[in-house]
Structures are given as C-alpha cells and as structure tokens.
PDB file of C-alpha atoms and ligand atoms in Angstrom:
ATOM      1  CA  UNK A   1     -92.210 176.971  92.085  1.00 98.00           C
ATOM      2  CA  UNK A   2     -95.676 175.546  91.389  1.00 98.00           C
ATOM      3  CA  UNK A   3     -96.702 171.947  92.427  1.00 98.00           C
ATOM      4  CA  UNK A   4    -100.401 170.461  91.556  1.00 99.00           C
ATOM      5  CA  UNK A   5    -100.770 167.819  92.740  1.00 99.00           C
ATOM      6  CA  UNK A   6    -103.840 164.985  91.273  1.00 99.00           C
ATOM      7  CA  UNK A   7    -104.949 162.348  93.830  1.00 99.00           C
ATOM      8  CA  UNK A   8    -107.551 159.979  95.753  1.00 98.00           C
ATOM      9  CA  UNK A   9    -106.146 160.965  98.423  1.00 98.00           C
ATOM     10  CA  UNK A  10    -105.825 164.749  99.433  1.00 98.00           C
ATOM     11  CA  UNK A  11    -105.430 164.698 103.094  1.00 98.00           C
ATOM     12  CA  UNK A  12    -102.272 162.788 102.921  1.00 98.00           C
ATOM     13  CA  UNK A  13    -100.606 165.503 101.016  1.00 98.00           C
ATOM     14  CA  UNK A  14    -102.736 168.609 103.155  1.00 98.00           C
ATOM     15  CA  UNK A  15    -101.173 166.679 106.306  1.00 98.00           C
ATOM     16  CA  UNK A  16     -97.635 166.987 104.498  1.00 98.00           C
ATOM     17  CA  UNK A  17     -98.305 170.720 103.258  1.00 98.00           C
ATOM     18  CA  UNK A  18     -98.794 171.726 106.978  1.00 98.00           C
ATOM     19  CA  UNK A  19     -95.731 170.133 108.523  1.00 98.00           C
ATOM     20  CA  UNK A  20     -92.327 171.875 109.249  1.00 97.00           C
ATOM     21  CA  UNK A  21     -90.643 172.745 106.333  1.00 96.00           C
ATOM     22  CA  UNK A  22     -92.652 172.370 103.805  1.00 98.00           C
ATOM     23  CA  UNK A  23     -95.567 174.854 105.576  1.00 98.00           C
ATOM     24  CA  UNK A  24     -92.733 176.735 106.423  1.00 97.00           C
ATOM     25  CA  UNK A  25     -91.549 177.519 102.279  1.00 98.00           C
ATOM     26  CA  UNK A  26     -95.322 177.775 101.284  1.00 98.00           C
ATOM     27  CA  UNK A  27     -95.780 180.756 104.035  1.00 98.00           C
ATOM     28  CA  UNK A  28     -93.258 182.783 102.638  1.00 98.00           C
ATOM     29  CA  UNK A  29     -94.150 181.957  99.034  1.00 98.00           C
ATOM     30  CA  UNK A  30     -91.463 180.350  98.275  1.00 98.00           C
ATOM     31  CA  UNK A  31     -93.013 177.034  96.697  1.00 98.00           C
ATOM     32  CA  UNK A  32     -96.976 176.944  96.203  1.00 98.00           C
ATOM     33  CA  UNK A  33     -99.120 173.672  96.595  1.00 98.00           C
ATOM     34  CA  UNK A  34    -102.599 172.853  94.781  1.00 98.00           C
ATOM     35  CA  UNK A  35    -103.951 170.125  95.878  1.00 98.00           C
ATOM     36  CA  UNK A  36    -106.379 168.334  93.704  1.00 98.00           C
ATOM     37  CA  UNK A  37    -108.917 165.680  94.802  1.00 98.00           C
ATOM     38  CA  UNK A  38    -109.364 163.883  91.227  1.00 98.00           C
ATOM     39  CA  UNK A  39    -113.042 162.596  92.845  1.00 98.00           C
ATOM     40  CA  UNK A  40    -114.257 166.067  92.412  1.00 98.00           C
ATOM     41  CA  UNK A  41    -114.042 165.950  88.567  1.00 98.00           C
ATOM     42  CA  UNK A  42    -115.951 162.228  88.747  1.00 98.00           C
ATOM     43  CA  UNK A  43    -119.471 162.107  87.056  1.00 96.00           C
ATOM     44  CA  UNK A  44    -120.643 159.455  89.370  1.00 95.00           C
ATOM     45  CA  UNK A  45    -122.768 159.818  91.845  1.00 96.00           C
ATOM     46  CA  UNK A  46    -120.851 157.893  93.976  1.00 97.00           C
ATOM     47  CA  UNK A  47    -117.807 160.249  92.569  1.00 97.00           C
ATOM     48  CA  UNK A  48    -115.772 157.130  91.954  1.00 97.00           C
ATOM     49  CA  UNK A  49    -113.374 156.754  89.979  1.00 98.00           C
ATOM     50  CA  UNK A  50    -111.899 153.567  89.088  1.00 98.00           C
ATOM     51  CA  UNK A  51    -113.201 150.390  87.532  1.00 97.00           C
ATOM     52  CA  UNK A  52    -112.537 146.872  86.695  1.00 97.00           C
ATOM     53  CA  UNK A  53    -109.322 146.122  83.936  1.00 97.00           C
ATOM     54  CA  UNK A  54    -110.234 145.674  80.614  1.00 97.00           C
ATOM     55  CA  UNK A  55    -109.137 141.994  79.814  1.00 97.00           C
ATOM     56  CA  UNK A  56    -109.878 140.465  83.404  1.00 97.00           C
ATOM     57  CA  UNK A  57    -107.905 139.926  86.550  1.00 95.00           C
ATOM     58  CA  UNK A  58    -107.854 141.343  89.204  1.00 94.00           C
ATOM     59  CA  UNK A  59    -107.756 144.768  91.205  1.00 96.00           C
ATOM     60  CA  UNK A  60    -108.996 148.494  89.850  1.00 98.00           C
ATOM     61  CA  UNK A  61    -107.799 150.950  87.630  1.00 98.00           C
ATOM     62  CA  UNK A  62    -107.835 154.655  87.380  1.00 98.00           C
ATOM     63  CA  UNK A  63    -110.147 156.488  84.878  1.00 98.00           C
ATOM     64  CA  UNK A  64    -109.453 158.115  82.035  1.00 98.00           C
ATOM     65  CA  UNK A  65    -112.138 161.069  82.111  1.00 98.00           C
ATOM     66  CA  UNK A  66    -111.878 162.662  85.427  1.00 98.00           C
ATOM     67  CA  UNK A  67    -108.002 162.547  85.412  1.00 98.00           C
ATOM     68  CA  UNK A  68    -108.187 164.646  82.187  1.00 98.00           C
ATOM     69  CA  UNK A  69    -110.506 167.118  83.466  1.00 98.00           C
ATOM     70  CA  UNK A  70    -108.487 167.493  86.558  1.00 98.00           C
ATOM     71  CA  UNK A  71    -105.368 168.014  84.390  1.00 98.00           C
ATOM     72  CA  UNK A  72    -107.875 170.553  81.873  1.00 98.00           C
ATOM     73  CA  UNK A  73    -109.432 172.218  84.824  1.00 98.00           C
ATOM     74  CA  UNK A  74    -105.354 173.432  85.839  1.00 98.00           C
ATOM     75  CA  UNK A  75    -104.386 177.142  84.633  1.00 96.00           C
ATOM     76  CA  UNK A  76    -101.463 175.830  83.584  1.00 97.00           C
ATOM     77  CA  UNK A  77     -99.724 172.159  84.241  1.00 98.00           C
ATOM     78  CA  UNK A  78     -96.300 172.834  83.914  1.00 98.00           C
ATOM     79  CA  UNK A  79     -94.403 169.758  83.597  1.00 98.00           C
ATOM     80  CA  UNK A  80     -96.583 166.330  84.227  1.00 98.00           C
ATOM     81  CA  UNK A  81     -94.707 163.772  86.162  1.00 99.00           C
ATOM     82  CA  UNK A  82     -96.703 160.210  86.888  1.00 98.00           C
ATOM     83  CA  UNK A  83     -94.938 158.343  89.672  1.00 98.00           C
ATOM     84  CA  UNK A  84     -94.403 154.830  88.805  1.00 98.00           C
ATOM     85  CA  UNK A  85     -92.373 151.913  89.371  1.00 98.00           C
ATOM     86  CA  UNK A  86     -92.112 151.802  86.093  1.00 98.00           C
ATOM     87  CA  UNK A  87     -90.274 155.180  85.752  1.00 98.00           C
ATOM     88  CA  UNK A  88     -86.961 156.481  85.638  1.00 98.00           C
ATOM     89  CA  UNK A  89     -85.711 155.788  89.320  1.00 98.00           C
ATOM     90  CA  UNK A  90     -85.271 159.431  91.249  1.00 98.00           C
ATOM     91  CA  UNK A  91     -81.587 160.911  91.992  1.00 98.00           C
ATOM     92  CA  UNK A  92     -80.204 163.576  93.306  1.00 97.00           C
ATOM     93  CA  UNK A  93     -79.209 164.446  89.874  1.00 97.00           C
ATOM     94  CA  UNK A  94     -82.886 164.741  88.533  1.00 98.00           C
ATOM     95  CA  UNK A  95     -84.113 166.522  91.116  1.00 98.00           C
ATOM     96  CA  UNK A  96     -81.488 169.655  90.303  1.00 97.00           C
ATOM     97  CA  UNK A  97     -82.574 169.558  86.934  1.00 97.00           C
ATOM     98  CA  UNK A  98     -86.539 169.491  88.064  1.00 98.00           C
ATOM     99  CA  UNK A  99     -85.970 172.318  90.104  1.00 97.00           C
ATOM    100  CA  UNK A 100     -85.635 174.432  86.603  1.00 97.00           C
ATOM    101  CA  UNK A 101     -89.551 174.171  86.516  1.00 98.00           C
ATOM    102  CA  UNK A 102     -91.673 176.880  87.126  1.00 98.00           C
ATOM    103  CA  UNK A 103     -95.058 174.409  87.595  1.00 98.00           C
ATOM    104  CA  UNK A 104     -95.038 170.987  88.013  1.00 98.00           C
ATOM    105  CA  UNK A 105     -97.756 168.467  88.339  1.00 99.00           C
ATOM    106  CA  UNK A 106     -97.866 165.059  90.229  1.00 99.00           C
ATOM    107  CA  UNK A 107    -100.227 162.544  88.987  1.00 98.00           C
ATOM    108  CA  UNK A 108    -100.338 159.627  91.752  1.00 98.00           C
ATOM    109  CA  UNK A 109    -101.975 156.683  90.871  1.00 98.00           C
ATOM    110  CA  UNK A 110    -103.493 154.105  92.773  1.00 98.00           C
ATOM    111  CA  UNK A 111    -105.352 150.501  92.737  1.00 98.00           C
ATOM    112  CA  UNK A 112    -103.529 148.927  89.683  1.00 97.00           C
ATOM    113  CA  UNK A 113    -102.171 152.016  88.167  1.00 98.00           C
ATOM    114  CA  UNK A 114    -104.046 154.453  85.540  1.00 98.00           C
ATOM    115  CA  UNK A 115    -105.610 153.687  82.182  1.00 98.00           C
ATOM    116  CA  UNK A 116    -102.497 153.780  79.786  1.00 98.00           C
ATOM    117  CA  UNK A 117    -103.880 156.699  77.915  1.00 98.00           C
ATOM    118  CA  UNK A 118    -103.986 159.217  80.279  1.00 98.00           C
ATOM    119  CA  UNK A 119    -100.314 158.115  80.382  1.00 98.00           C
ATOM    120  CA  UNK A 120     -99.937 158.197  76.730  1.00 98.00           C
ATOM    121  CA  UNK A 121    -101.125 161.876  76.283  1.00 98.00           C
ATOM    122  CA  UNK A 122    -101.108 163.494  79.378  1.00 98.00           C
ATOM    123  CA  UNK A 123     -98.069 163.042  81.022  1.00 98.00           C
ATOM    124  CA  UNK A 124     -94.341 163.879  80.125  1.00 98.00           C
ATOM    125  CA  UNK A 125     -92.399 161.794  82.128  1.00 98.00           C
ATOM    126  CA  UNK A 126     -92.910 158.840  84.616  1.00 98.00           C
ATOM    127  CA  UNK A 127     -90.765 158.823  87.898  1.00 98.00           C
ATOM    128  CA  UNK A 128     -90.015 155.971  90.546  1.00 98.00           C
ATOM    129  CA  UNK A 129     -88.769 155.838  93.838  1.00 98.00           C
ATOM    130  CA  UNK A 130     -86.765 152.600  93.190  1.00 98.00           C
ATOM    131  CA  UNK A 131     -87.702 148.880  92.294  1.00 98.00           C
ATOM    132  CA  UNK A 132     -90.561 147.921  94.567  1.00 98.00           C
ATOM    133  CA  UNK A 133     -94.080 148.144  94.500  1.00 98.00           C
ATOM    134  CA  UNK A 134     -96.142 150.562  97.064  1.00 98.00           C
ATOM    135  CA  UNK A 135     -99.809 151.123  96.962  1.00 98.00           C
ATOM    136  CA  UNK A 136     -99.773 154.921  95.598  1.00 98.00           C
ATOM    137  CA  UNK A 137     -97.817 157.488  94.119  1.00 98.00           C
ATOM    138  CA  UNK A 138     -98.451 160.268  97.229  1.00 98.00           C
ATOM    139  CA  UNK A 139     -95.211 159.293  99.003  1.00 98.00           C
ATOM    140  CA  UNK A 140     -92.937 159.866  95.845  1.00 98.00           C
ATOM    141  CA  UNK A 141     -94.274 162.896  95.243  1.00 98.00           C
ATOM    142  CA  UNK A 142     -94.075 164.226  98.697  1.00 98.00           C
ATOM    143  CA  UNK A 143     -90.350 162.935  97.848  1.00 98.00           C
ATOM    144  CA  UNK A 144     -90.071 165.068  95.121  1.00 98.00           C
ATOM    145  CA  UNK A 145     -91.884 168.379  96.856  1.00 98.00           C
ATOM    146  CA  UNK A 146     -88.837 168.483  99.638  1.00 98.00           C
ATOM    147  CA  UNK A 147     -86.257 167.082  97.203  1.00 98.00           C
ATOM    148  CA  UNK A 148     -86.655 169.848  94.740  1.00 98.00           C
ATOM    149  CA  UNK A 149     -87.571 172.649  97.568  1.00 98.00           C
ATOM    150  CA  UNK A 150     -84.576 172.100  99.527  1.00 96.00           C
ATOM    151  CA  UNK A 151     -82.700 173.016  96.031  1.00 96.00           C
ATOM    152  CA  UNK A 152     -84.239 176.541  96.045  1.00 96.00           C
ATOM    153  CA  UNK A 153     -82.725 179.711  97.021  1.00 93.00           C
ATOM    154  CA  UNK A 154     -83.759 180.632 100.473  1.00 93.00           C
ATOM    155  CA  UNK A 155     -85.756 177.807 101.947  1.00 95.00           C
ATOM    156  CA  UNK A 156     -82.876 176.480 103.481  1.00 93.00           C
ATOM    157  CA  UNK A 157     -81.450 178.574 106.039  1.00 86.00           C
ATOM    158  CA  UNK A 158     -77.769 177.497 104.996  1.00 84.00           C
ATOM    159  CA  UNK A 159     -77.316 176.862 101.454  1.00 80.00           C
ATOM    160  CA  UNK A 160     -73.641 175.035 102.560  1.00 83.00           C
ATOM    161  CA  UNK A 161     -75.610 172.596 104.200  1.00 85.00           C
ATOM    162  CA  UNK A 162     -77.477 171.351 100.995  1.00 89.00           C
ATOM    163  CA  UNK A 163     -73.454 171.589  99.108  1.00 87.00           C
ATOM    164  CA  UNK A 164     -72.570 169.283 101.637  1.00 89.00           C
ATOM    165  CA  UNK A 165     -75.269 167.105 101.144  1.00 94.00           C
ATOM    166  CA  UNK A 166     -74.997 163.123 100.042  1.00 95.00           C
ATOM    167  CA  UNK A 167     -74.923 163.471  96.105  1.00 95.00           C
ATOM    168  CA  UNK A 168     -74.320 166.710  95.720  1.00 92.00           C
ATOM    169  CA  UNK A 169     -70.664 166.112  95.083  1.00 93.00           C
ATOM    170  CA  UNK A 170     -71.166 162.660  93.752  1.00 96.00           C
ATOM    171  CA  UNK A 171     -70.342 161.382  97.698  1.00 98.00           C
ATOM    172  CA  UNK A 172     -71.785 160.650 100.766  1.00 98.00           C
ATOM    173  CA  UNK A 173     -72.005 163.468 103.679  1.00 97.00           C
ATOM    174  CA  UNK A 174     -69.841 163.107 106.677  1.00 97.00           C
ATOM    175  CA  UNK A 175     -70.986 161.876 110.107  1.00 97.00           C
ATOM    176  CA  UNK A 176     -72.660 164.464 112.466  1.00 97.00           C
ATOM    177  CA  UNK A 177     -72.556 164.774 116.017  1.00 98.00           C
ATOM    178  CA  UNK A 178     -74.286 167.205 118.932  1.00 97.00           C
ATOM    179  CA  UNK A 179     -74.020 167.326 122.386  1.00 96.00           C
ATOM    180  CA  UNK A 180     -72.988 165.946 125.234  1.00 97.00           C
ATOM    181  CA  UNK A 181     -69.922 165.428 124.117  1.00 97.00           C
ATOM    182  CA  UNK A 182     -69.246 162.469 125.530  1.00 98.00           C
ATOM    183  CA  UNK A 183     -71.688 158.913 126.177  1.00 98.00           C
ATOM    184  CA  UNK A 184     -70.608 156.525 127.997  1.00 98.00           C
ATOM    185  CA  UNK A 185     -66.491 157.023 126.767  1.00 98.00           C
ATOM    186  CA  UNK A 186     -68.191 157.135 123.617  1.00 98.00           C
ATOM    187  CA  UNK A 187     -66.422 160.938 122.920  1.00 98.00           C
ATOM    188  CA  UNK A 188     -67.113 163.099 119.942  1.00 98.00           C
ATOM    189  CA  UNK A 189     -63.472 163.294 117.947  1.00 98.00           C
ATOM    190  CA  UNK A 190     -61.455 165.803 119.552  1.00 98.00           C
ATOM    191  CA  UNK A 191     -60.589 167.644 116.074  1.00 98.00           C
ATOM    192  CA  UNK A 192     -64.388 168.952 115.845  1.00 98.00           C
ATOM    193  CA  UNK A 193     -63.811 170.980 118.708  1.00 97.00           C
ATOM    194  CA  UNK A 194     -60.639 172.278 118.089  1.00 97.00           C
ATOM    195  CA  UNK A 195     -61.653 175.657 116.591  1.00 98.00           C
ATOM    196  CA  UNK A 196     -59.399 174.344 113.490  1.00 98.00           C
ATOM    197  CA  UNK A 197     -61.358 175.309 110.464  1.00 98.00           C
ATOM    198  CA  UNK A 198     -59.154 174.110 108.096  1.00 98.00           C
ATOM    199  CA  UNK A 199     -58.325 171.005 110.373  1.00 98.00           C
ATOM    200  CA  UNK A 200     -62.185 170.122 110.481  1.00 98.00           C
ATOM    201  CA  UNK A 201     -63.123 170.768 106.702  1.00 97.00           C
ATOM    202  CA  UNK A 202     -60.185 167.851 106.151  1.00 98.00           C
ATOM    203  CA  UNK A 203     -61.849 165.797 108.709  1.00 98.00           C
ATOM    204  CA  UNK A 204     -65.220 165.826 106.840  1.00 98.00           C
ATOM    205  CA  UNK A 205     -63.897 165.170 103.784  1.00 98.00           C
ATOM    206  CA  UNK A 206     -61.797 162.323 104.766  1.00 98.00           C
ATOM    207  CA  UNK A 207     -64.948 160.888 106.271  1.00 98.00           C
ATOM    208  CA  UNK A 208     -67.275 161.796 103.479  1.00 98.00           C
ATOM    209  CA  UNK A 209     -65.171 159.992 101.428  1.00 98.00           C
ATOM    210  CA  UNK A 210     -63.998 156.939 103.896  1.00 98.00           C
ATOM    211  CA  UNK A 211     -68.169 156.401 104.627  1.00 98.00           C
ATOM    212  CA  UNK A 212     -68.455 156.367 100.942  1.00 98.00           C
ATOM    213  CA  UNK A 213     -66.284 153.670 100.482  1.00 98.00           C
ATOM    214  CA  UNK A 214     -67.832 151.868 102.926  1.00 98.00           C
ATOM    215  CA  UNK A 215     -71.327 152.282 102.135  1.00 98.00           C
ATOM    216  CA  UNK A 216     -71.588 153.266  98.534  1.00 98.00           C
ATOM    217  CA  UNK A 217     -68.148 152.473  96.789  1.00 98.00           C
ATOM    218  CA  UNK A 218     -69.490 152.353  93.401  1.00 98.00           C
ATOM    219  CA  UNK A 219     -69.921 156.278  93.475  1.00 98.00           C
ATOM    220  CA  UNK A 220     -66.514 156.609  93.742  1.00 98.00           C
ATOM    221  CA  UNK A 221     -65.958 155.296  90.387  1.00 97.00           C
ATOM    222  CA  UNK A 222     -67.935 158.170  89.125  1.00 96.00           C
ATOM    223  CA  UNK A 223     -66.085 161.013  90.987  1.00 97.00           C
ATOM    224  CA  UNK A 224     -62.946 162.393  89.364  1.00 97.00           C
ATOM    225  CA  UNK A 225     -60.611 162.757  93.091  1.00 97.00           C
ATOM    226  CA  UNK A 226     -58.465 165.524  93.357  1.00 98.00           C
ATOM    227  CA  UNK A 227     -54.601 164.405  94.294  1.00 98.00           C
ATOM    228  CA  UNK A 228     -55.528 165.657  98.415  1.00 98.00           C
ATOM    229  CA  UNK A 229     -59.040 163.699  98.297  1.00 98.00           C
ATOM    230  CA  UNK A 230     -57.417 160.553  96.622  1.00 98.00           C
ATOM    231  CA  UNK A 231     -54.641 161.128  99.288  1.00 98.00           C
ATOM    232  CA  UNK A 232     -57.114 161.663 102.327  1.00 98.00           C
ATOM    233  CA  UNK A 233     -59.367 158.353 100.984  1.00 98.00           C
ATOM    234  CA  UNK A 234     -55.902 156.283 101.248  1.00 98.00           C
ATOM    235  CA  UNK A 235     -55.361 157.423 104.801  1.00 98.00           C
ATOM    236  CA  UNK A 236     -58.690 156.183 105.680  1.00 98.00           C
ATOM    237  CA  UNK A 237     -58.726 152.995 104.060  1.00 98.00           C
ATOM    238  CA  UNK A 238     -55.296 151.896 105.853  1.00 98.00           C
ATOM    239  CA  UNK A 239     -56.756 153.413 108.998  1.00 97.00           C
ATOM    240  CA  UNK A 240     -59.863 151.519 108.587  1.00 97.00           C
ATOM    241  CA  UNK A 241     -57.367 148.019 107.483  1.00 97.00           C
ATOM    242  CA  UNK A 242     -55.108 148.567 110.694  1.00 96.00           C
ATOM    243  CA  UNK A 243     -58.326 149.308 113.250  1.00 94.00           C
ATOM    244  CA  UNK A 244     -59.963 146.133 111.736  1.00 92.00           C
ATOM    245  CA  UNK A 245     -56.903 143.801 112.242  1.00 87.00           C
ATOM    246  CA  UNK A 246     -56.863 145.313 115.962  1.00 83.00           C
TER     247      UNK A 246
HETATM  248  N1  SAM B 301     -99.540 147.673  88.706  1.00 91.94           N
HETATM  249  C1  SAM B 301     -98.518 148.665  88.808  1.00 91.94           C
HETATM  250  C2  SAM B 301     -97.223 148.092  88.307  1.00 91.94           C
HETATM  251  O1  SAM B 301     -96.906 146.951  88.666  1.00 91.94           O
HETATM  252  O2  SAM B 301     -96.475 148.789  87.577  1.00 91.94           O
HETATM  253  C3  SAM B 301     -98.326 149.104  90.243  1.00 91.94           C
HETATM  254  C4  SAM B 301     -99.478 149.864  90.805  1.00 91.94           C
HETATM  255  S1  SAM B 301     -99.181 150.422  92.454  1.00 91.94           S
HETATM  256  C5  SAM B 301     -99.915 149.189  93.406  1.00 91.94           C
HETATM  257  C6  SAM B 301    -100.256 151.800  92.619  1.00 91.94           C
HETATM  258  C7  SAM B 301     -99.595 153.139  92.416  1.00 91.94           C
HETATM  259  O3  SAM B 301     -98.567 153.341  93.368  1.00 91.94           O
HETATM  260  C8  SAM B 301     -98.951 153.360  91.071  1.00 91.94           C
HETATM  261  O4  SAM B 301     -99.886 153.755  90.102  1.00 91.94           O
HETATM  262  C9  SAM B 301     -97.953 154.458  91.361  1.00 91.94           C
HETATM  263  O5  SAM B 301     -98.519 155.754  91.269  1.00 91.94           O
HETATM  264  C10 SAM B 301     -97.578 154.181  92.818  1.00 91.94           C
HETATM  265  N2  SAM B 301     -96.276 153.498  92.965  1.00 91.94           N
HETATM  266  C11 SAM B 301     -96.084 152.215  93.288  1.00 91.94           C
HETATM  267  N3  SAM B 301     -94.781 151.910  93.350  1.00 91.94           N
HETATM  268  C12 SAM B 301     -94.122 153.039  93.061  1.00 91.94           C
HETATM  269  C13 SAM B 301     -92.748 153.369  92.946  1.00 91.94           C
HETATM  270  N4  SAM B 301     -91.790 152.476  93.114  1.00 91.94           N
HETATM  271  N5  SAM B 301     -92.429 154.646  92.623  1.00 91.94           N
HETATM  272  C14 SAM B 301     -93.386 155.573  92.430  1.00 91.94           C
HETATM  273  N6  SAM B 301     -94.716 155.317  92.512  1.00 91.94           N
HETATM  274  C15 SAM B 301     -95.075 154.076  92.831  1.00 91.94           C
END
C-alpha cells in the first residue's frame, strides 16, 4: 500500500513516519510513504501558497496551482482523499474498505480550507474525523495511515488481536489487564488466570458486550446476537443491576 501524502507541513508527518509502528511497516515494505511538501511546487518566491478569500473575510486559503502540480507531479495518485470536517465521518467500517487501495493520496488542508476547485476536480472523496473543527488535515490522515495499516496482512504481529478489536465485530473490545496482579486489593479477575481457554474467551465476550452496553449501547442495535451472546449480555446487565443496588 501506497500513501502520498500533500501538505504545508512535512515534518509533522516525517516525525510520524519514523515512530514505532508505522517506521516499523515502511522497513519491511509493507506500506510506503511519500511525503510531499506542496511549497515546493509554489511559483513564489516566497514559495507561498495561500491567499486572501475571494469575497472578503477573514483568514487564508489554499491555492489552486501548486496543489495541482503536486497532485500532476505523482506517478500515480491512487485514490484522493481531502480530510475535512465536512466529509464523511471515519469508521472502522471505511477504513476496511480503504485498505482495498493499492495508492492513496491525502490532501490536508490548512488556513480556511482549499480553493473549492481543487476539490471539485481533484479529489474523490472528502473524509472527517468527526464534528469539530482542527487547524489541519495532518492528524486525520496520520489517522487513516495506522487505521488502514493495522488492517494489512503482516504488520500486526497477531492478526486475532485486530479481530478482537472495538468495531470489528460491531462491539467494543474487552478490558485488559498486565501485571502485578494485584494493586492495592485491586486483583485482576481470577478466571484470566485460570488456564481455562474456553472459560476466558466467555469472559471477554461477556465483557465486550457488558462495556458495550455501557459505553456505546446504540451499537448493539446494529449487531445481530447469537442466543449465548444475548444470554451472556443478560447475565451482565443483572450483574451490573444487583452490584449497583449494593
Ligand atoms: N473552514 C473549514 C470549514 O469550516 O469547513 C475548516 C478549515 S480547518 C481550520 C483547516 C483544515 O483542517 C481543513 O482544510 C481540513 O483539512 C482540516 N480539518 C479540520 N477539521 C477537520 C476534521 N474534523 N476532519 C478532518 N480534517 C479536518
């Protein structure tokens, strides 16, 4: 998998190509990141590029011009996602069907957002990272980069960890622990040390589906329960009833 990515900024996302797990997928070629600094492909002398909003008002917008060339100047540009608060908000769901790309290519905007027709012919699709406002579209698409590369074959270690994953199943994960086992009385529940495979998978479930409930219950509605999960989610609610009436 390809990523280009287009910004102002290209030592926020060199800083993010040379951490942990992301350096880690692009050393054994498993993803491949081109970083593109859109003031390179700026005629001014000053290599800006922004200006002033047509209309009046106030703040800066993105060129036209040296986005394109930066978007010309790629090999190829795959699929052209703009992050945006204005986009589709991102889900687990998208990323598994982004991860069918071979190239993708981030546009991250800045100041007031882009001109609209670099928008208009240049991009495919516009992405958010929920209903707020931040001050450039690096983050989201650093989002994206470990969303999508944590969905490919062999970067992660243990492909049953990503199964197990919030979303993947429409619920929440269950809760973790590590060691020591035990802080202050607070212990970690006896049944994850019991050796008890089949004892600890119904454990997790239970929970994934209890701390869905509590957290997220509108995802349940979307998840069709087997008989054992709906019967497991019953046993936690009363549980959870009886401990909070204690
Ligand atoms: N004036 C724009 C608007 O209200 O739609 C917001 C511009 S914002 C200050 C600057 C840039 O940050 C945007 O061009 C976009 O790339 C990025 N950005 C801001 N919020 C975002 C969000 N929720 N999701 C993804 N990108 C976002």
């Amino acid at each position: 998998m390809k990523f280009n990515i287009l910004t102002i900024f290209p030592e926020l996302i060199t800083t993010f190509s040379k951490t942990g797990f992301i350096k880690r997928t692009i050393s054994e070629n498993i993803i491949d990141m081109n970083i593109v600094d859109i003031r390179e492909y700026s005629d001014n002398i000053h290599k800006r590029v922004d200006d002033k909003t047509y209309g009046g008002g106030p703040g800066m917008v993105l060129q036209y011009p040296p986005i394109k060339s930066a978007i010309y100047n790629l090999k190829d540009r795959g699929h052209v996602i703009y992050l945006s608060p204005q986009g589709q908000t991102l889900t687990q769901e998208k990323l598994s069907s982004l991860s069918s790309f071979n190239q993708i290519t981030f546009l991250c905007g800045r100041y007031e957002g882009i001109d609209q027709r670099v928008l208009d012919e240049l991009v495919d699709e516009e992405i958010s990272l929920g209903d707020y406002v931040i001050s450039g579209g690096e983050t989201g698409c650093m989002a994206i980069i470990e969303g999508i590369t944590r969905l490919i074959p062999g970067a992660i270690d243990d492909l049953e960890s990503v199964k197990q994953d919030s979303f993947q199943n429409g619920i929440l994960d269950h809760p973790h622990y590590t060691r020591p086992d035990d802080i202050d009385g607070k212990k970690v529940p006896e049944v994850l040390s019991s050796g008890d495979h089949g004892r600890i998978a119904k454990w997790r479930k239970k929970q994934a589906l209890g701390v869905t409930w509590i957290k997220r219950p509108e995802l349940l509605k979307n998840v069709k329960l087997s008989k054992e999960d709906d019967k497991l989610l019953k046993e936690y609610i009363a549980e959870f009833k009886e401990n909070e009436h204690k």
